[in-house]
mmCIF file of C-alpha atoms and ligand atoms in Angstrom:
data_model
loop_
_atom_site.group_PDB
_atom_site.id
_atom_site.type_symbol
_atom_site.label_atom_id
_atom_site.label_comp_id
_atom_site.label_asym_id
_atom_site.label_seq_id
_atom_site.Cartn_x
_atom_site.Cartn_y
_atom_site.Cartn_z
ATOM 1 C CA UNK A 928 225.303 -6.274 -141.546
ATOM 2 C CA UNK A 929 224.152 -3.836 -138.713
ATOM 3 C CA UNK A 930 221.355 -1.179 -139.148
ATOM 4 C CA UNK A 931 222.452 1.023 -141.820
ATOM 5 C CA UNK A 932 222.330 4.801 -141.580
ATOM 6 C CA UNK A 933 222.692 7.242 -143.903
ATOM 7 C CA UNK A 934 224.427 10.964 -143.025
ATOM 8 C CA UNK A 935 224.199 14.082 -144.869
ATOM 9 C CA UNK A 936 226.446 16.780 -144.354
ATOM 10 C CA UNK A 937 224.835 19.869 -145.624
ATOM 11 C CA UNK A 938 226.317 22.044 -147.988
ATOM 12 C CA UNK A 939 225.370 25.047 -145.847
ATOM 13 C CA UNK A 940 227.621 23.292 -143.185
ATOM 14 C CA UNK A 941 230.661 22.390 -144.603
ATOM 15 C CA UNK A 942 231.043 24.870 -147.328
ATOM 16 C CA UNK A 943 230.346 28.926 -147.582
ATOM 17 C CA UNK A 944 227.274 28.711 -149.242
ATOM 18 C CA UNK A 945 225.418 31.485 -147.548
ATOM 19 C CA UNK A 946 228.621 34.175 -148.698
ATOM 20 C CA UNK A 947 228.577 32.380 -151.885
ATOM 21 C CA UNK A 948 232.195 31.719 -151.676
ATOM 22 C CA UNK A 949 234.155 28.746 -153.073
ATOM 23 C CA UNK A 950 235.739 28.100 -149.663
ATOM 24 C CA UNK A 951 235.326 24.971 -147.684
ATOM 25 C CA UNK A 952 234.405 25.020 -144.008
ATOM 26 C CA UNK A 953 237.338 22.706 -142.815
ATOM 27 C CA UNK A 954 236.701 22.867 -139.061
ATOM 28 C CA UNK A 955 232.778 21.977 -139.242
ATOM 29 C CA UNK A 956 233.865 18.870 -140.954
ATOM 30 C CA UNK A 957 237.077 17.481 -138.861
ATOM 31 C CA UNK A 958 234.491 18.689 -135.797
ATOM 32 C CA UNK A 959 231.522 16.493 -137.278
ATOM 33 C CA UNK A 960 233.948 13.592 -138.201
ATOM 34 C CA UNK A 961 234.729 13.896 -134.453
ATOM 35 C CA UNK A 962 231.436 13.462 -133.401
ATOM 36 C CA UNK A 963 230.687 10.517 -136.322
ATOM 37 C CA UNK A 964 233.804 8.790 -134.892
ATOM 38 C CA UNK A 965 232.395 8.761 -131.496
ATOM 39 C CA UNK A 966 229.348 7.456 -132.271
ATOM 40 C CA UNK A 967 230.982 4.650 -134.165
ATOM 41 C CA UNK A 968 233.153 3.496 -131.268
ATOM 42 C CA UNK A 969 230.273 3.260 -128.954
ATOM 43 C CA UNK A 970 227.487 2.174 -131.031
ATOM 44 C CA UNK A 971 227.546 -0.563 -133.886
ATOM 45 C CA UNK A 972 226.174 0.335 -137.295
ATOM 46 C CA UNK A 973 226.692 0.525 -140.644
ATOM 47 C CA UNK A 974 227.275 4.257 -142.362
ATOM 48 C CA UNK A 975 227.182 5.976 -145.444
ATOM 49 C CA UNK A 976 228.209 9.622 -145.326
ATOM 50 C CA UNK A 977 226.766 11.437 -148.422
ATOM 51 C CA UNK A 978 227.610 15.274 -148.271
ATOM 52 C CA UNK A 979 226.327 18.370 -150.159
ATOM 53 C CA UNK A 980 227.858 20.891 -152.488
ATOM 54 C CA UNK A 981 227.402 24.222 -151.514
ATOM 55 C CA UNK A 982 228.706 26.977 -154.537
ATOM 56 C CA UNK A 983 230.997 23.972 -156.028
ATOM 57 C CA UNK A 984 228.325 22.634 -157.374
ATOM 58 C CA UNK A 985 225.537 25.354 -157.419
ATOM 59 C CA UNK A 986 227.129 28.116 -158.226
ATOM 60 C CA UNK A 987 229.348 26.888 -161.291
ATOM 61 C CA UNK A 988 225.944 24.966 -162.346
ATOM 62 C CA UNK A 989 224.412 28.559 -162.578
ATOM 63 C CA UNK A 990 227.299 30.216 -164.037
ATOM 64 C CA UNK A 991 227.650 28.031 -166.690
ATOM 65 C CA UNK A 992 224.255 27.528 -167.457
ATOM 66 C CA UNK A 993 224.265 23.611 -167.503
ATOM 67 C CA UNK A 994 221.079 23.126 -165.093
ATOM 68 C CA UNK A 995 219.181 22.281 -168.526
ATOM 69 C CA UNK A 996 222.364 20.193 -169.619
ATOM 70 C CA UNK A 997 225.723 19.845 -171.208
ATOM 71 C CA UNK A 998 225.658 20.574 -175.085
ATOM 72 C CA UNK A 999 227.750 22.996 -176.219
ATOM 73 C CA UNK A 1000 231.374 24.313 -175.587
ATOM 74 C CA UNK A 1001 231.000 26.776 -172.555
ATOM 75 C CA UNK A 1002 228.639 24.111 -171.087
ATOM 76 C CA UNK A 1003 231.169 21.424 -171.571
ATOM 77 C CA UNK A 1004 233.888 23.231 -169.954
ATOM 78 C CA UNK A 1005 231.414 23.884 -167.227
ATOM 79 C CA UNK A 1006 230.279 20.373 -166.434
ATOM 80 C CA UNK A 1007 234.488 19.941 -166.744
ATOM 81 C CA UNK A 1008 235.040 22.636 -163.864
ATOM 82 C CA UNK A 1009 231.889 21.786 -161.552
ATOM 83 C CA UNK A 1010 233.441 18.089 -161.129
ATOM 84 C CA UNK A 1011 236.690 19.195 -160.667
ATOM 85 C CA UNK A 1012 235.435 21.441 -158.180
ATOM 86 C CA UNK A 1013 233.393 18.878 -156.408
ATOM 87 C CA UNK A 1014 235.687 15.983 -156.339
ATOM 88 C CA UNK A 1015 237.960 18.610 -154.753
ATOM 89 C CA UNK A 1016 235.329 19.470 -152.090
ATOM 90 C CA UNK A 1017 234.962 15.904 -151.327
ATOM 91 C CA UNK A 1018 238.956 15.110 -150.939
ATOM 92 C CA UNK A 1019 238.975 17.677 -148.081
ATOM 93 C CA UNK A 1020 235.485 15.563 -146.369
ATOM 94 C CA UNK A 1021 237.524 12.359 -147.002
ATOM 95 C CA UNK A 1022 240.651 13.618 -145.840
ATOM 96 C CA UNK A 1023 238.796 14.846 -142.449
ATOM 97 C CA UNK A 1024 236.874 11.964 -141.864
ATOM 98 C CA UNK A 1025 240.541 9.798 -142.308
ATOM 99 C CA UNK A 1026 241.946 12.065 -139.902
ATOM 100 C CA UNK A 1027 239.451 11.161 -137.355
ATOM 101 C CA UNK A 1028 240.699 7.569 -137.961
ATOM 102 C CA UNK A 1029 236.771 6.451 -139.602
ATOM 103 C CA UNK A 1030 237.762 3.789 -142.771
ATOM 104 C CA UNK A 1031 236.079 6.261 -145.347
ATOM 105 C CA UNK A 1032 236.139 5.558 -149.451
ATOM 106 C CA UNK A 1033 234.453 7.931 -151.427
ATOM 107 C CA UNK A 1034 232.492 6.812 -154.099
ATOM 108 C CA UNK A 1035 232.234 9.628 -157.620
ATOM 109 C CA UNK A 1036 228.920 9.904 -158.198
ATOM 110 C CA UNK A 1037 229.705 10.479 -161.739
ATOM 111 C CA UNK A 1038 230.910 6.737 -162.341
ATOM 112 C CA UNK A 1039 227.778 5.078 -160.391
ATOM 113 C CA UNK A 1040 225.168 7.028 -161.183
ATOM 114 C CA UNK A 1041 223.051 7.378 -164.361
ATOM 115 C CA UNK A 1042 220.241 10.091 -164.654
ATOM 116 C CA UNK A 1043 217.376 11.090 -167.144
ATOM 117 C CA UNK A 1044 216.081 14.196 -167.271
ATOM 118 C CA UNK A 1045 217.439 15.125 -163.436
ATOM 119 C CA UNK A 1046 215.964 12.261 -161.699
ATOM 120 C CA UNK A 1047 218.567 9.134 -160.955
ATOM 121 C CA UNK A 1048 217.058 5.850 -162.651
ATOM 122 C CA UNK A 1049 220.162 3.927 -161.950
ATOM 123 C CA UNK A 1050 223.346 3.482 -159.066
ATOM 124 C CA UNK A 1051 225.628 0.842 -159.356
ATOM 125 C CA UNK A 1052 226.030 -0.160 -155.366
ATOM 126 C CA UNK A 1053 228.365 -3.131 -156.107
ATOM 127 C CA UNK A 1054 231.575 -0.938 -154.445
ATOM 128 C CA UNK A 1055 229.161 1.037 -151.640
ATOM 129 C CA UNK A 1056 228.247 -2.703 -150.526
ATOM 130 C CA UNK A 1057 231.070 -4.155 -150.368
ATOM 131 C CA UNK A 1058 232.950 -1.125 -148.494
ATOM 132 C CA UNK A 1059 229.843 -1.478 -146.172
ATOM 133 C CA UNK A 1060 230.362 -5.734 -145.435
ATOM 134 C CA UNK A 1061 234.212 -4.541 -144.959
ATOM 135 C CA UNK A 1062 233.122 -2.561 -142.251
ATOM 136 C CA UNK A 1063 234.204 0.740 -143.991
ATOM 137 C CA UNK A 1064 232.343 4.021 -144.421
ATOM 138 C CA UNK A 1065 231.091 5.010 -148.165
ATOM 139 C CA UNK A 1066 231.136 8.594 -148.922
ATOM 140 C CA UNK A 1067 228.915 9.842 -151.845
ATOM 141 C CA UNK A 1068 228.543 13.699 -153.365
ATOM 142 C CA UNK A 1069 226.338 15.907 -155.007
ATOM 143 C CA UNK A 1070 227.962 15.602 -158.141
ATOM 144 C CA UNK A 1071 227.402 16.359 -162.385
ATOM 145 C CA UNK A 1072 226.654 12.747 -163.843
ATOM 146 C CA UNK A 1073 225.900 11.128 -166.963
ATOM 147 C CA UNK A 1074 222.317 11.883 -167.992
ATOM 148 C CA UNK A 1075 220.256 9.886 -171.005
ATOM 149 C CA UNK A 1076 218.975 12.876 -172.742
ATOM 150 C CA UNK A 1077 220.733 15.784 -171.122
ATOM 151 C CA UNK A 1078 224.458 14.522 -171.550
ATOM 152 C CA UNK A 1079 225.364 15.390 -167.700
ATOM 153 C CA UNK A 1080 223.126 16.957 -165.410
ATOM 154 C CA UNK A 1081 223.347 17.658 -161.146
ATOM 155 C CA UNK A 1082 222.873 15.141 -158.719
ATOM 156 C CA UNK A 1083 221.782 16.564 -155.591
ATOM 157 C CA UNK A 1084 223.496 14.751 -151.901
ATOM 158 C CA UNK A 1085 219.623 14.793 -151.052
ATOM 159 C CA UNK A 1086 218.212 12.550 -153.957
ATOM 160 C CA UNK A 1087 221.003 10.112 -154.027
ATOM 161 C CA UNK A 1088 220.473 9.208 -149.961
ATOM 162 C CA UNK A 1089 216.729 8.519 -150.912
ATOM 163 C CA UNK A 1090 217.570 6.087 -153.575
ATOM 164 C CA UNK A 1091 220.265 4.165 -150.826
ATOM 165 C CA UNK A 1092 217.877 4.259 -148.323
ATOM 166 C CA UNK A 1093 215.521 2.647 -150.455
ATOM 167 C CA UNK A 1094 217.547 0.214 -151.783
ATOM 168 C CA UNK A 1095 220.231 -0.754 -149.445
ATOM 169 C CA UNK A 1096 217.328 -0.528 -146.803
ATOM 170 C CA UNK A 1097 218.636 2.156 -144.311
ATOM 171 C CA UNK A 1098 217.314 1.931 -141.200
ATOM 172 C CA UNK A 1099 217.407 5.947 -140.470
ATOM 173 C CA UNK A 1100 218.655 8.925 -142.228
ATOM 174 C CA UNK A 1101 220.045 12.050 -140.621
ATOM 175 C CA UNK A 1102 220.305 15.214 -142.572
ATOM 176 C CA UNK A 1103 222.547 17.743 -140.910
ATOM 177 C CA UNK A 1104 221.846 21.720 -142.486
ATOM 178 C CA UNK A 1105 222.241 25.002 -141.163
ATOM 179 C CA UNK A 1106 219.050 25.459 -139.154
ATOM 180 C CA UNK A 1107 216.723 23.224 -137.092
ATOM 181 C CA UNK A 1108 214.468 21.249 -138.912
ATOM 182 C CA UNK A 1109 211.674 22.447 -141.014
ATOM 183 C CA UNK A 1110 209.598 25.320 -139.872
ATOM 184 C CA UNK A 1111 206.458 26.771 -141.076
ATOM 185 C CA UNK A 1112 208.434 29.512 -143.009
ATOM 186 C CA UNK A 1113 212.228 30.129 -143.585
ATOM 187 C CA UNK A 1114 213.423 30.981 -140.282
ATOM 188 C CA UNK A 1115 216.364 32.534 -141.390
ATOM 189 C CA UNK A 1116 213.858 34.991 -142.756
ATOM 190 C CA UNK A 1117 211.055 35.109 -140.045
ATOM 191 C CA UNK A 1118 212.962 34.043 -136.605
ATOM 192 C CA UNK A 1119 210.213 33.445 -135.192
ATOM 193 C CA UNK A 1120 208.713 30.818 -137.218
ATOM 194 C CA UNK A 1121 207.781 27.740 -136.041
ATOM 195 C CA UNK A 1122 209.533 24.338 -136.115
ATOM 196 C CA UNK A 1123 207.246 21.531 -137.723
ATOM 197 C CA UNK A 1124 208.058 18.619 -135.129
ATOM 198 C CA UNK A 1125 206.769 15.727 -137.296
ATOM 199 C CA UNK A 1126 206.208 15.424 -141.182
ATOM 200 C CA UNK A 1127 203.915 12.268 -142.036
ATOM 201 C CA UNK A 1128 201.920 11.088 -145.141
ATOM 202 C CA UNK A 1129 199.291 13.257 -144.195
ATOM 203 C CA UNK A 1130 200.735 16.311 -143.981
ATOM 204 C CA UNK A 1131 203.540 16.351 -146.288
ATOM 205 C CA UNK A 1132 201.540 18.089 -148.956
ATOM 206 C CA UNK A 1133 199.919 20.865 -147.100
ATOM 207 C CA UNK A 1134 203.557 21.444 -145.312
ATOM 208 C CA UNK A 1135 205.508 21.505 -148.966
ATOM 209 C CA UNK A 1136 203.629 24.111 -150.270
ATOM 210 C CA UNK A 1137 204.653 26.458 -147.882
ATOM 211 C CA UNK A 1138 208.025 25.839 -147.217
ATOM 212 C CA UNK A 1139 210.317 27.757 -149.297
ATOM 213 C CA UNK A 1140 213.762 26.870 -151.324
ATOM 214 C CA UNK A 1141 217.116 27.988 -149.634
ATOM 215 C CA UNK A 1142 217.870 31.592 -150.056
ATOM 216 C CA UNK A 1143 221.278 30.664 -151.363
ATOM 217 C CA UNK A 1144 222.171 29.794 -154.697
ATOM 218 C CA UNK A 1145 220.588 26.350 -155.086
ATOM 219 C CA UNK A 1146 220.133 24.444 -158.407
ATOM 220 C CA UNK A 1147 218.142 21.392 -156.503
ATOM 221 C CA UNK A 1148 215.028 23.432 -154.857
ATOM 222 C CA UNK A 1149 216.890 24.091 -150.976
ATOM 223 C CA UNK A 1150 214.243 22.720 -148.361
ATOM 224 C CA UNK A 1151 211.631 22.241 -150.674
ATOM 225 C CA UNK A 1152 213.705 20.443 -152.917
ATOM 226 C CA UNK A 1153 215.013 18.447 -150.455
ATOM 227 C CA UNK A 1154 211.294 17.264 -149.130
ATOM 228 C CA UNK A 1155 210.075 16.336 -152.771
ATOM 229 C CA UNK A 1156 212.928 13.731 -152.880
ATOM 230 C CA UNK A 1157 212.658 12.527 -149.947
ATOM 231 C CA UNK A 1158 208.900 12.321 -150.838
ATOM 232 C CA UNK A 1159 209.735 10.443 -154.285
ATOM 233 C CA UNK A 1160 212.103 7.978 -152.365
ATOM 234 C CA UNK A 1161 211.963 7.601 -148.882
ATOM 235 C CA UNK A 1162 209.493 5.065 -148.201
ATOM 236 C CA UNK A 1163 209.718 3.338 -144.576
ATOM 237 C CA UNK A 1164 213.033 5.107 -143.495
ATOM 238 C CA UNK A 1165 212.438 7.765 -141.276
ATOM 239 C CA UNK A 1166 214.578 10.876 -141.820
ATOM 240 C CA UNK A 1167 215.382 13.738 -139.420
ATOM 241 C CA UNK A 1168 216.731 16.801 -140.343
ATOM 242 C CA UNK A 1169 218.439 18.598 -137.528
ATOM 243 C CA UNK A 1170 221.311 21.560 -137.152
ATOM 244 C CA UNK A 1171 224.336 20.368 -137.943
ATOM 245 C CA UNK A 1172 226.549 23.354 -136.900
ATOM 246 C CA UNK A 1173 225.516 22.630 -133.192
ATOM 247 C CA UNK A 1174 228.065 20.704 -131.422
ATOM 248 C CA UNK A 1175 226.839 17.018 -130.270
ATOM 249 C CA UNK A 1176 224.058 16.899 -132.529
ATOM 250 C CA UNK A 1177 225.113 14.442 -135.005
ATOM 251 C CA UNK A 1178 226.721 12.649 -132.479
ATOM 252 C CA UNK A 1179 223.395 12.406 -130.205
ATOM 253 C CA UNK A 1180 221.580 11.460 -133.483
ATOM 254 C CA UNK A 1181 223.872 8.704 -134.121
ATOM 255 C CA UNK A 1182 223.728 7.121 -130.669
ATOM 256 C CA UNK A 1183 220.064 7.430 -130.830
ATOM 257 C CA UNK A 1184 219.621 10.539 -128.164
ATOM 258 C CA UNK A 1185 216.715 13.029 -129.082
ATOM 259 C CA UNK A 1186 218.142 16.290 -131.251
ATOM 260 C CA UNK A 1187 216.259 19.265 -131.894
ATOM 261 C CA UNK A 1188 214.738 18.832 -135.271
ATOM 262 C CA UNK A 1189 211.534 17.317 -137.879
ATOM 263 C CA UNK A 1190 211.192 14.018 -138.219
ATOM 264 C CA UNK A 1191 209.874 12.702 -141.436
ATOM 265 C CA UNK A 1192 207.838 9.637 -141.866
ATOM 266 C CA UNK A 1193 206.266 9.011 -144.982
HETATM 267 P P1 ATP B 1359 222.939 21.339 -149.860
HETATM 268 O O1 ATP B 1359 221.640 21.001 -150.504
HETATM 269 O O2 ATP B 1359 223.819 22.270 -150.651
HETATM 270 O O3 ATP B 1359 223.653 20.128 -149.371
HETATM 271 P P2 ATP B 1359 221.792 21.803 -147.243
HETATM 272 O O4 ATP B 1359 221.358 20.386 -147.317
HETATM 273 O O5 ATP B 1359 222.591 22.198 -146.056
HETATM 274 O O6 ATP B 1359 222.587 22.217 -148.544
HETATM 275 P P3 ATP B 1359 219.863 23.772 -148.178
HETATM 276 O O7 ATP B 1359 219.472 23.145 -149.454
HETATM 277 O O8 ATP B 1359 220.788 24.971 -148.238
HETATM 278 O O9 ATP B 1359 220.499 22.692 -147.196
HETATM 279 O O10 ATP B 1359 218.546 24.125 -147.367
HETATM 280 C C1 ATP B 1359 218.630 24.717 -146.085
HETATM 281 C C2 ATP B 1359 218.097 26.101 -146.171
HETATM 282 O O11 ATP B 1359 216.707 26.077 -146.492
HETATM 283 C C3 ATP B 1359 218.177 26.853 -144.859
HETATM 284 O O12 ATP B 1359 219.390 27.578 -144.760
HETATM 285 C C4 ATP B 1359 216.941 27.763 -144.884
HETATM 286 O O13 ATP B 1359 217.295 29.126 -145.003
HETATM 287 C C5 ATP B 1359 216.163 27.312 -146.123
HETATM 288 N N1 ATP B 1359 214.727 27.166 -145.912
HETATM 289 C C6 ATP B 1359 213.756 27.663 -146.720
HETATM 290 N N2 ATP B 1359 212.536 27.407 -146.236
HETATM 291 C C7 ATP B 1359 212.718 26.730 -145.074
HETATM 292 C C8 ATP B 1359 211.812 26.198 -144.099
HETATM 293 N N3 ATP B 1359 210.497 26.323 -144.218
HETATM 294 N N4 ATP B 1359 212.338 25.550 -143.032
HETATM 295 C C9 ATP B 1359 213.676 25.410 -142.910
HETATM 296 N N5 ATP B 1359 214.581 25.918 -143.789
HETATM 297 C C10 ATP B 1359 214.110 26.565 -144.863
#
């Protein structure tokens, strides 16, 4: 197999999650697959795409109360809706990615992974690996799934990539959101905050304690979230996390040309 690399389409990109609004952002995603496509036919690799939720998962999580887990009618029906929702979310990303002629299979989250308490302790990667030797592209969700003592609980995009990464061995991991990179406050709140060029081991924790969660409705922590997994899982892949609703950017991260962003090393 080639160097494996592991993609994450934000939920901020490909959805309306800063209107809150179940719609999905169909052009960001046929425009990324464009760019993923591109990369493909000029570079060789080995790809998983994971993507994020935006309200499909967040939002119904809230509304239904089922962050805490799946017991009771309402909360059933909830966990019933929020992967219905999702799956739907993904069929569009699959259907795009097709369309830009890339081999993608999407993988349900819900039949692979097992949680406890939130955090994943198990993913059956039989399928993934096998799509990957084929030469085909994996596509994985943030997605409700079965949980040992909660019944079902959400699996974040973010947390699954750090458990591939670990275990299939991913060589890099590019995580495309809706600004650039990780700056010393929320920049969509202070412009003028400044972009933190490199994260390493020694000054993850210092830079986690100031960075803030997304100011959308987000049942996984937003950024901060998103740097405590990669914390918990990421060990010897480097990650960068770059603007995905630039044009070229996944496309120059792919291909290996520099992009705008924080690079994490931990
Ligand atoms: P999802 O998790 O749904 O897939 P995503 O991966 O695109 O979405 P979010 O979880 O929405 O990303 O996190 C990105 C958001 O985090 C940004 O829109 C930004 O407003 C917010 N944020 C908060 N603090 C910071 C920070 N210090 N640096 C960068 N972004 C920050």
């Amino acid at each position: 197999m080639h160097d494996l690399y592991i993609i994450k389409l934000g939920g901020s990109v490909i959805t309306e999650k800063e209107g809150n609004r179940f719609e999905v952002k169909r052009e960001a995603i046929a425009r990324i697959s464009a760019e993923v496509k591109k990369a493909l036919d000029e570079k060789e690799f080995s790809l998983i795409v994971v993507h994020g939720a935006g309200p499909f998962g967040h939002t119904n999580v809230t509304e239904y109360g089922i962050n805490d887990g799946v017991f009771d009618e309402k909360q059933k029906e909830g966990y019933e809706k929020t992967g219905k929702d999702c799956s739907f979310l993904d069929s569009v990303v699959v259907e795009e990615l097709k369309k830009a002629g890339i081999e993608a299979v999407s993988f349900d989250p819900n039949g692979i992974v097992k949680q406890d308490e939130r955090k994943i302790v198990e993913v059956e990667t039989e399928g993934v690996e096998k799509a990957l030797e084929e030469g085909k592209i994996p596509v994985l969700f943030g997605q409700m799934v079965p949980d040992k003592k909660l019944n079902f609980s959400v699996m974040s995009g973010d947390a699954v990539i750090g458990f591939l990464a670990k275990k299939l061995k991913a060589k890099k991991v590019f995580l495309g959101t809706d600004v650039a990179g990780i700056f010393e406050e929320d920049p969509k709140k202070n412009p003028d905050a400044k972009r933190i060029e490199v994260i390493d081991k020694g000054t993850f924790g210092e830079i986690v304690k100031r960075v803030g969660e997304a100011g959308t409705v987000d049942v996984t922590g937003g950024m901060k979230g998103k740097l405590e997994k990669m914390k918990a899982m990421l060990k010897g892949t480097t990650a960068v996390i770059f603007d995905a609703n630039k044009e070229g950017n996944f496309y120059k991260a792919l291909v290996g040309e520099n992009v705008e962003g924080t690079e994490i090393r931990l």
